[in-house]
XYZ file of C-alpha atoms in Angstrom:
523
model
C 92.901 30.585 239.236
C 92.142 33.150 236.499
C 89.496 33.306 233.826
C 90.755 32.162 230.454
C 92.482 34.990 228.569
C 94.521 34.828 225.363
C 95.260 37.218 222.517
C 95.996 34.495 219.962
C 92.571 32.873 219.743
C 90.260 33.883 216.896
C 86.921 35.313 218.107
C 83.976 35.451 215.742
C 82.356 38.918 215.372
C 79.301 39.342 217.596
C 76.228 41.475 217.102
C 77.149 44.671 218.957
C 73.565 45.050 220.171
C 74.336 42.297 222.700
C 76.866 44.593 224.378
C 74.321 47.410 224.961
C 72.397 47.702 228.199
C 68.634 47.292 228.144
C 67.910 51.007 228.629
C 70.833 52.394 226.603
C 70.282 55.791 225.018
C 71.253 54.348 221.623
C 67.884 52.572 221.514
C 66.031 55.852 222.105
C 68.075 57.524 219.354
C 67.381 54.635 216.987
C 63.633 54.580 217.712
C 63.283 58.342 217.270
C 65.078 58.538 213.911
C 63.330 55.417 212.621
C 59.981 57.205 213.075
C 60.936 59.741 210.387
C 59.008 58.815 207.217
C 61.021 57.675 204.211
C 59.686 60.545 202.109
C 61.690 63.004 204.216
C 64.955 61.479 202.910
C 64.022 61.719 199.227
C 65.817 65.066 198.789
C 69.160 63.416 199.695
C 69.039 60.954 196.774
C 71.580 61.465 193.976
C 71.588 59.643 190.632
C 75.297 60.120 189.951
C 78.502 59.694 191.907
C 79.473 57.314 194.656
C 76.527 56.159 196.831
C 76.256 58.334 199.936
C 75.828 57.226 203.521
C 72.173 56.880 204.416
C 70.953 60.107 206.052
C 69.052 58.048 208.630
C 72.356 56.556 209.799
C 74.060 59.961 209.812
C 71.241 61.435 211.906
C 71.610 58.650 214.443
C 75.372 58.888 214.923
C 75.398 62.700 215.195
C 72.451 62.763 217.589
C 73.963 60.013 219.729
C 77.289 61.868 219.859
C 75.512 65.018 221.049
C 73.884 63.053 223.863
C 77.432 62.202 224.998
C 78.473 65.907 224.915
C 80.611 65.360 221.811
C 80.139 68.195 219.299
C 83.372 68.122 217.267
C 83.361 66.362 213.906
C 86.761 64.793 214.569
C 85.677 63.515 217.982
C 82.485 62.057 216.499
C 84.659 60.263 213.937
C 86.779 58.894 216.788
C 83.669 57.722 218.663
C 82.627 55.672 215.638
C 85.826 53.623 216.136
C 85.706 53.411 219.937
C 82.090 53.456 221.136
C 80.004 50.277 221.004
C 76.709 52.179 220.754
C 78.076 54.328 217.900
C 79.353 51.221 216.074
C 75.915 49.621 216.425
C 74.077 52.686 215.153
C 76.479 53.072 212.206
C 76.456 49.301 211.520
C 80.173 49.255 210.814
C 80.350 52.387 208.659
C 82.917 55.039 209.591
C 82.157 58.362 207.858
C 84.950 60.915 208.069
C 84.722 64.129 210.072
C 84.343 66.074 206.816
C 81.280 64.017 205.885
C 79.853 64.473 209.381
C 80.415 68.242 209.354
C 78.951 68.638 205.875
C 75.882 66.626 206.785
C 74.944 68.385 210.019
C 74.908 71.825 208.344
C 73.108 70.575 205.224
C 70.010 72.648 204.519
C 67.829 69.523 204.123
C 68.726 68.345 207.650
C 66.511 71.147 208.965
C 63.419 69.219 207.840
C 64.688 65.975 209.403
C 65.162 67.729 212.739
C 61.665 69.199 212.513
C 60.288 65.711 211.906
C 62.195 64.451 214.967
C 60.659 67.131 217.187
C 57.164 66.395 215.865
C 57.566 62.636 216.318
C 59.063 63.044 219.789
C 56.144 65.212 220.897
C 53.654 62.663 219.546
C 55.471 59.986 221.542
C 55.243 62.084 224.723
C 51.512 62.630 224.161
C 50.885 58.906 223.609
C 52.752 58.020 226.788
C 50.892 60.829 228.651
C 54.131 62.523 229.711
C 52.771 65.941 228.714
C 49.240 67.321 229.062
C 48.985 69.647 226.023
C 47.505 72.281 228.327
C 50.179 74.972 228.099
C 53.570 75.758 226.638
C 56.284 77.563 228.566
C 58.403 79.980 226.544
C 61.768 81.447 227.460
C 65.015 82.448 225.823
C 68.728 82.340 226.459
C 71.797 83.768 224.770
C 74.411 81.373 223.434
C 77.837 82.548 222.337
C 78.466 82.393 218.602
C 81.489 80.822 216.951
C 82.966 84.251 216.255
C 86.160 86.037 217.205
C 85.878 88.157 220.348
C 86.577 91.667 219.072
C 85.197 91.623 215.516
C 82.304 93.989 216.200
C 80.829 96.437 213.693
C 78.509 99.078 215.181
C 75.669 100.765 213.335
C 76.293 104.185 214.918
C 79.932 104.151 213.835
C 79.022 103.190 210.259
C 76.340 105.903 210.107
C 78.820 108.474 211.444
C 81.579 107.601 208.960
C 79.065 107.342 206.114
C 77.804 110.875 206.844
C 81.399 112.167 206.882
C 82.031 110.445 203.555
C 78.977 112.110 201.987
C 80.099 115.528 203.214
C 83.700 115.143 202.018
C 82.761 113.688 198.627
C 80.293 116.526 197.972
C 82.900 119.086 198.972
C 85.555 117.524 196.753
C 83.156 117.227 193.808
C 82.371 120.945 194.106
C 86.106 121.649 194.057
C 86.484 119.672 190.819
C 83.736 121.697 189.174
C 85.112 124.962 190.511
C 88.602 124.209 189.153
C 87.037 122.959 185.888
C 88.939 119.681 186.092
C 85.914 117.599 185.001
C 82.503 118.530 183.522
C 79.376 118.288 185.684
C 77.587 114.909 185.813
C 73.849 114.204 186.033
C 72.790 113.639 189.630
C 69.593 112.120 191.011
C 70.129 113.476 194.513
C 71.919 116.794 194.977
C 72.559 116.065 198.663
C 74.553 112.866 198.153
C 76.678 111.259 195.458
C 75.619 107.656 194.857
C 78.113 104.847 194.243
C 77.418 104.934 190.489
C 77.963 108.703 190.408
C 81.252 108.358 192.291
C 82.340 105.768 189.701
C 81.466 108.264 186.931
C 83.659 110.886 188.601
C 86.537 108.371 188.722
C 86.083 107.602 185.013
C 86.148 111.307 184.076
C 89.284 111.772 186.172
C 90.817 108.769 184.393
C 90.073 110.447 181.089
C 91.622 113.706 182.344
C 94.796 111.925 183.491
C 94.981 110.050 180.182
C 94.683 113.356 178.333
C 97.684 114.697 180.235
C 99.598 111.479 179.491
C 99.014 111.895 175.762
C 100.133 115.547 175.879
C 103.294 114.638 177.779
C 104.097 111.880 175.310
C 103.524 114.150 172.324
C 105.571 117.064 173.687
C 109.278 117.366 172.915
C 109.921 120.408 175.109
C 111.435 119.450 178.489
C 110.042 122.459 180.369
C 106.580 121.917 178.878
C 106.644 118.241 179.831
C 107.661 119.207 183.355
C 104.766 121.685 183.542
C 102.275 119.066 182.281
C 103.450 116.545 184.886
C 102.955 119.128 187.597
C 99.401 119.831 186.393
C 98.660 116.084 186.146
C 99.289 115.614 189.889
C 96.023 117.352 190.851
C 93.572 115.063 188.932
C 95.637 111.999 189.966
C 95.280 112.954 193.628
C 91.540 113.517 193.204
C 91.217 110.181 191.386
C 92.966 108.329 194.198
C 90.670 109.969 196.753
C 87.490 109.187 194.820
C 88.529 105.553 194.317
C 88.823 105.342 198.090
C 85.372 106.940 198.409
C 83.877 104.325 196.065
C 85.334 101.444 198.090
C 84.214 102.960 201.395
C 80.744 103.769 200.058
C 80.267 100.177 198.931
C 81.522 98.896 202.291
C 79.128 101.095 204.276
C 76.191 100.058 202.081
C 77.118 96.413 202.589
C 77.363 96.977 206.357
C 73.900 98.557 206.488
C 72.448 95.646 204.504
C 73.957 93.178 207.003
C 72.665 95.161 209.993
C 69.022 94.998 208.953
C 67.247 96.169 212.119
C 70.197 95.345 214.382
C 72.757 97.685 215.911
C 75.800 95.423 215.534
C 77.191 92.323 213.849
C 80.363 90.262 213.936
C 82.851 90.203 211.073
C 83.361 86.462 211.690
C 79.643 85.604 211.680
C 77.418 88.223 210.082
C 74.231 86.756 211.587
C 75.579 87.027 215.154
C 74.778 90.131 217.208
C 76.778 91.487 220.124
C 74.810 90.850 223.309
C 75.368 91.059 227.037
C 76.070 87.564 228.379
C 75.963 86.298 231.942
C 79.393 84.679 231.624
C 81.817 87.534 231.014
C 85.460 86.533 230.516
C 86.536 90.190 230.507
C 84.782 90.853 233.853
C 83.856 94.335 232.654
C 80.481 93.945 230.985
C 82.028 93.338 227.555
C 79.485 92.348 224.893
C 79.974 89.065 223.032
C 78.716 87.872 219.666
C 75.801 85.501 220.165
C 72.301 84.376 219.262
C 69.012 84.669 221.133
C 67.613 81.118 221.364
C 63.893 80.721 222.084
C 62.319 77.439 223.187
C 58.815 76.192 224.024
C 58.671 73.432 226.634
C 56.254 71.252 228.540
C 57.226 68.681 231.136
C 60.842 69.956 230.823
C 60.984 68.715 227.206
C 61.797 71.089 224.360
C 58.925 70.862 221.884
C 59.956 73.703 219.561
C 62.811 76.169 219.160
C 63.980 79.036 216.992
C 67.005 81.325 216.706
C 66.952 85.135 216.541
C 69.622 87.767 216.045
C 67.992 90.469 218.179
C 68.851 90.379 221.909
C 65.461 91.359 223.385
C 62.781 88.735 224.042
C 59.823 91.089 223.532
C 60.147 91.180 219.747
C 60.701 87.424 219.398
C 57.373 86.145 220.782
C 55.155 86.745 217.743
C 57.549 85.283 215.108
C 58.290 82.363 217.438
C 54.584 81.543 217.874
C 54.215 81.774 214.077
C 57.068 79.297 213.734
C 55.490 76.880 216.218
C 52.140 76.886 214.416
C 53.764 76.609 210.994
C 56.310 73.871 211.682
C 55.686 72.066 214.969
C 52.188 71.846 216.511
C 48.937 73.645 217.247
C 49.152 76.077 220.128
C 47.581 74.946 223.442
C 45.090 77.123 225.395
C 47.723 78.790 227.611
C 50.886 80.632 226.555
C 53.189 81.090 229.571
C 56.212 83.407 229.643
C 57.983 85.842 231.965
C 57.829 89.647 232.102
C 60.352 90.016 229.283
C 57.564 89.151 226.815
C 54.875 91.411 228.292
C 53.950 94.142 225.803
C 50.783 95.572 224.298
C 51.585 94.151 220.870
C 52.198 90.645 222.255
C 48.993 90.680 224.296
C 46.968 91.796 221.264
C 48.494 89.022 219.149
C 47.876 86.218 221.668
C 44.403 87.295 222.846
C 42.807 88.726 219.710
C 44.597 87.049 216.806
C 45.397 83.594 218.199
C 42.514 83.454 220.721
C 44.730 82.019 223.450
C 45.178 82.989 227.100
C 48.519 84.721 227.808
C 49.885 83.947 231.254
C 52.582 86.548 230.673
C 53.478 89.106 233.309
C 54.704 92.640 232.570
C 57.643 94.626 233.946
C 55.818 96.313 236.845
C 53.696 93.300 237.842
C 55.732 92.312 240.909
C 56.383 95.883 241.993
C 52.734 96.931 241.784
C 51.780 94.204 244.290
C 54.102 95.558 246.984
C 52.751 97.674 249.837
C 55.460 100.302 249.343
C 54.297 100.907 245.769
C 50.608 101.089 246.673
C 51.298 103.635 249.453
C 53.405 105.955 247.280
C 51.187 108.966 246.529
C 53.351 110.107 243.597
C 52.738 107.048 241.409
C 50.016 107.998 238.919
C 48.367 104.571 239.236
C 47.443 105.559 242.807
C 45.806 108.872 241.830
C 42.037 109.313 241.974
C 40.226 109.381 238.637
C 36.936 111.204 238.006
C 34.979 109.645 235.135
C 32.525 112.545 234.818
C 35.198 115.206 234.287
C 37.760 112.754 232.771
C 40.487 114.045 235.076
C 42.999 112.873 237.692
C 43.707 114.440 241.079
C 47.359 114.826 242.138
C 48.655 114.636 245.764
C 48.333 118.445 246.018
C 44.638 118.335 245.101
C 45.129 119.795 241.618
C 43.231 118.392 238.619
C 44.951 116.967 235.571
C 42.445 117.337 232.750
C 42.413 115.609 229.365
C 44.225 117.586 226.643
C 44.750 115.483 223.508
C 45.342 112.006 221.991
C 48.914 110.947 221.180
C 49.809 108.074 218.829
C 53.239 106.458 218.852
C 54.610 104.005 216.323
C 57.484 101.684 217.287
C 60.142 100.057 215.067
C 57.816 97.185 214.149
C 55.119 99.591 212.973
C 52.809 98.901 215.930
C 50.859 101.988 217.021
C 50.005 102.715 220.659
C 47.416 105.318 221.631
C 47.813 107.536 224.708
C 45.471 110.024 226.373
C 47.511 112.970 227.617
C 46.408 114.785 230.804
C 47.941 118.056 231.996
C 47.829 119.742 235.414
C 46.052 123.082 235.726
C 48.877 124.811 237.601
C 52.101 123.433 239.108
C 53.833 126.762 239.755
C 53.379 126.945 243.533
C 53.142 123.221 244.294
C 55.192 122.190 247.372
C 55.565 118.648 245.938
C 56.823 119.729 242.490
C 60.356 118.350 242.904
C 58.970 114.968 244.036
C 56.179 114.821 241.480
C 57.769 115.901 238.182
C 61.074 116.657 236.469
C 59.471 119.171 234.097
C 61.229 122.532 233.753
C 59.882 125.689 235.348
C 56.922 127.051 233.442
C 55.778 123.590 232.360
C 53.056 121.597 234.116
C 52.916 117.934 235.062
C 51.621 115.641 232.312
C 50.615 111.987 232.453
C 50.020 109.657 229.538
C 47.351 107.004 229.926
C 47.233 104.008 227.567
C 43.712 102.666 228.009
C 44.349 99.493 225.965
C 47.489 98.681 227.942
C 45.780 99.188 231.303
C 42.942 96.866 230.256
C 45.459 94.201 229.237
C 47.303 94.525 232.543
C 44.032 94.111 234.443
C 43.212 91.048 232.320
C 46.592 89.462 233.137
C 46.247 90.247 236.852
C 42.795 88.631 236.835
C 44.066 85.504 235.086
C 47.019 85.064 237.433
C 44.855 85.570 240.497
C 42.734 82.506 239.655
C 43.730 79.185 241.194
C 44.143 77.109 238.006
C 45.960 79.685 235.882
C 48.064 80.792 238.846
C 49.176 77.199 239.367
C 50.075 76.879 235.657
C 52.149 80.079 235.742
C 53.829 78.864 238.937
C 55.246 75.910 236.967
C 57.079 78.193 234.545
C 60.424 78.338 236.335
C 60.520 74.612 237.038
C 59.584 73.729 233.469
C 61.578 75.877 231.075
C 64.583 77.017 233.140
C 65.931 73.465 233.835
C 66.179 72.840 230.075
C 68.741 75.624 229.692
C 70.526 74.456 232.835
C 70.761 70.902 231.493
C 71.930 72.147 228.087
C 74.742 74.299 229.486
C 75.740 72.578 232.740
C 75.136 68.888 232.027
C 75.533 68.681 228.270
C 78.304 71.369 228.387
C 76.871 73.077 225.317
C 77.887 76.690 225.970
C 79.287 77.810 222.614
C 78.303 77.148 219.019
C 80.711 75.438 216.653
C 79.225 76.612 213.323
C 78.612 80.023 211.746
C 75.483 81.411 210.085
C 71.929 81.344 211.425
C 70.699 78.383 209.357
C 73.669 76.227 210.390
C 73.214 77.337 213.995
C 69.590 76.183 213.881
C 70.695 72.701 212.795
C 73.253 72.410 215.576
C 70.825 73.626 218.234
C 68.242 71.161 216.911
C 70.642 68.287 217.596
C 71.517 69.749 221.000
C 67.898 70.130 222.195
C 66.993 66.659 220.908
C 69.965 65.300 222.865
C 68.683 67.013 226.027
C 65.210 65.562 225.431
C 66.493 62.026 224.940
C 68.737 62.094 227.993
C 65.862 63.311 230.153
C 63.496 60.761 228.607
C 65.914 57.883 229.290
C 66.604 59.091 232.839
C 62.894 59.192 233.637
C 62.031 55.898 231.993
C 64.988 54.223 233.694
């Protein structure tokens, strides 16, 4: 005996919510988006044209699709016809993939995503799933939606630009020497600007036109032949200078795109070529990507931002600014790995934000090892005499204070060093082990008093039981988020181009990770 089954009987439409399980992720998606205040959707209203899909509904279907590892607009459109939870969230509407793609990169969606992160964090606080004691910061590199070998390098552009300046100056001098064109007014005698190159082209045009008129007016065949021969020279110069104008404009445009970076991709100008862990060339080939920074607690992403520079050190300060401006007030402890340890970052966190940085520095682990402490040639192990302000080297020689040195980095931050120099290294038996200075020069050491105080402060903080326990949670808090994003959600490559669009897509991705973890824990 079988259960009754027929394809010819009419079945009344049922509420699709009945088909969903009690703890289905669609409910979490619905609850989160419903918490966004109505005022946040006001910017989507239009007085003319066909009524648009409600942005609240669009947020739900895209976010739900991301929780199912579906990132393609066409596949999201297909889910709306196949998936019960997607049908319920859309309430029967079926927006096309074009509508979906346009919506998720819309500039106003950025504010909706920010509201989702804020509301989700408030929910975690109310349910006491996070303690608001510390945030754990880390970064990862995600491959951009850019072609593999579309790199443009700053050094190459600077090299070709310098060659262009040299050749254009040389050719301009030739024009004046041959009296082909009159001299033009120049602001900089070392380099012809784009406008000045255009002036040269115009004068050459006038010279060629003058020859054309003479040829047309002449009736003598030999004279016309002579004029054509003379016309070749300004025409060749004109062709060359037109090429110079185009190349000059291109190099200027390249430098504007670079900003402070050393490379960019022709497919996605905001993407920078970085060294990735997954290397399809197996030869250390750089790939276009973005540096994604997140702040977590309880393995939930509470804030994120996207940067084009590959190093983490220079991202901490702007990322903390972003958190305070858009997401939440910073907790007492800022936790990060050694990649963020720098004098500038310590000054910002301790003095400007009045927070405690549980951030190690590059030599933190090495300095704790017995091998490092027993090495007599490391300057940190040398004896210091406060009265004479001098250090004593392994050979018993004194390194006395000489002068103060100030260094300014790319960001304009100035570090101050005290420079000490040895009295005499000429007959030292340890010279080859102690210094690489050339013969005739003595060993110098540079001591950054501010930096050493910060390092001591960090060592003291991490040696305490409470703060040491908080820092010990770093790996188990922030690292699993990236693992879940890439391994479980299969989000390893971006599908949009441009930093602002990338931020929107990553916002959906991190919210999807949060919701899946939240449902798994509550279930």
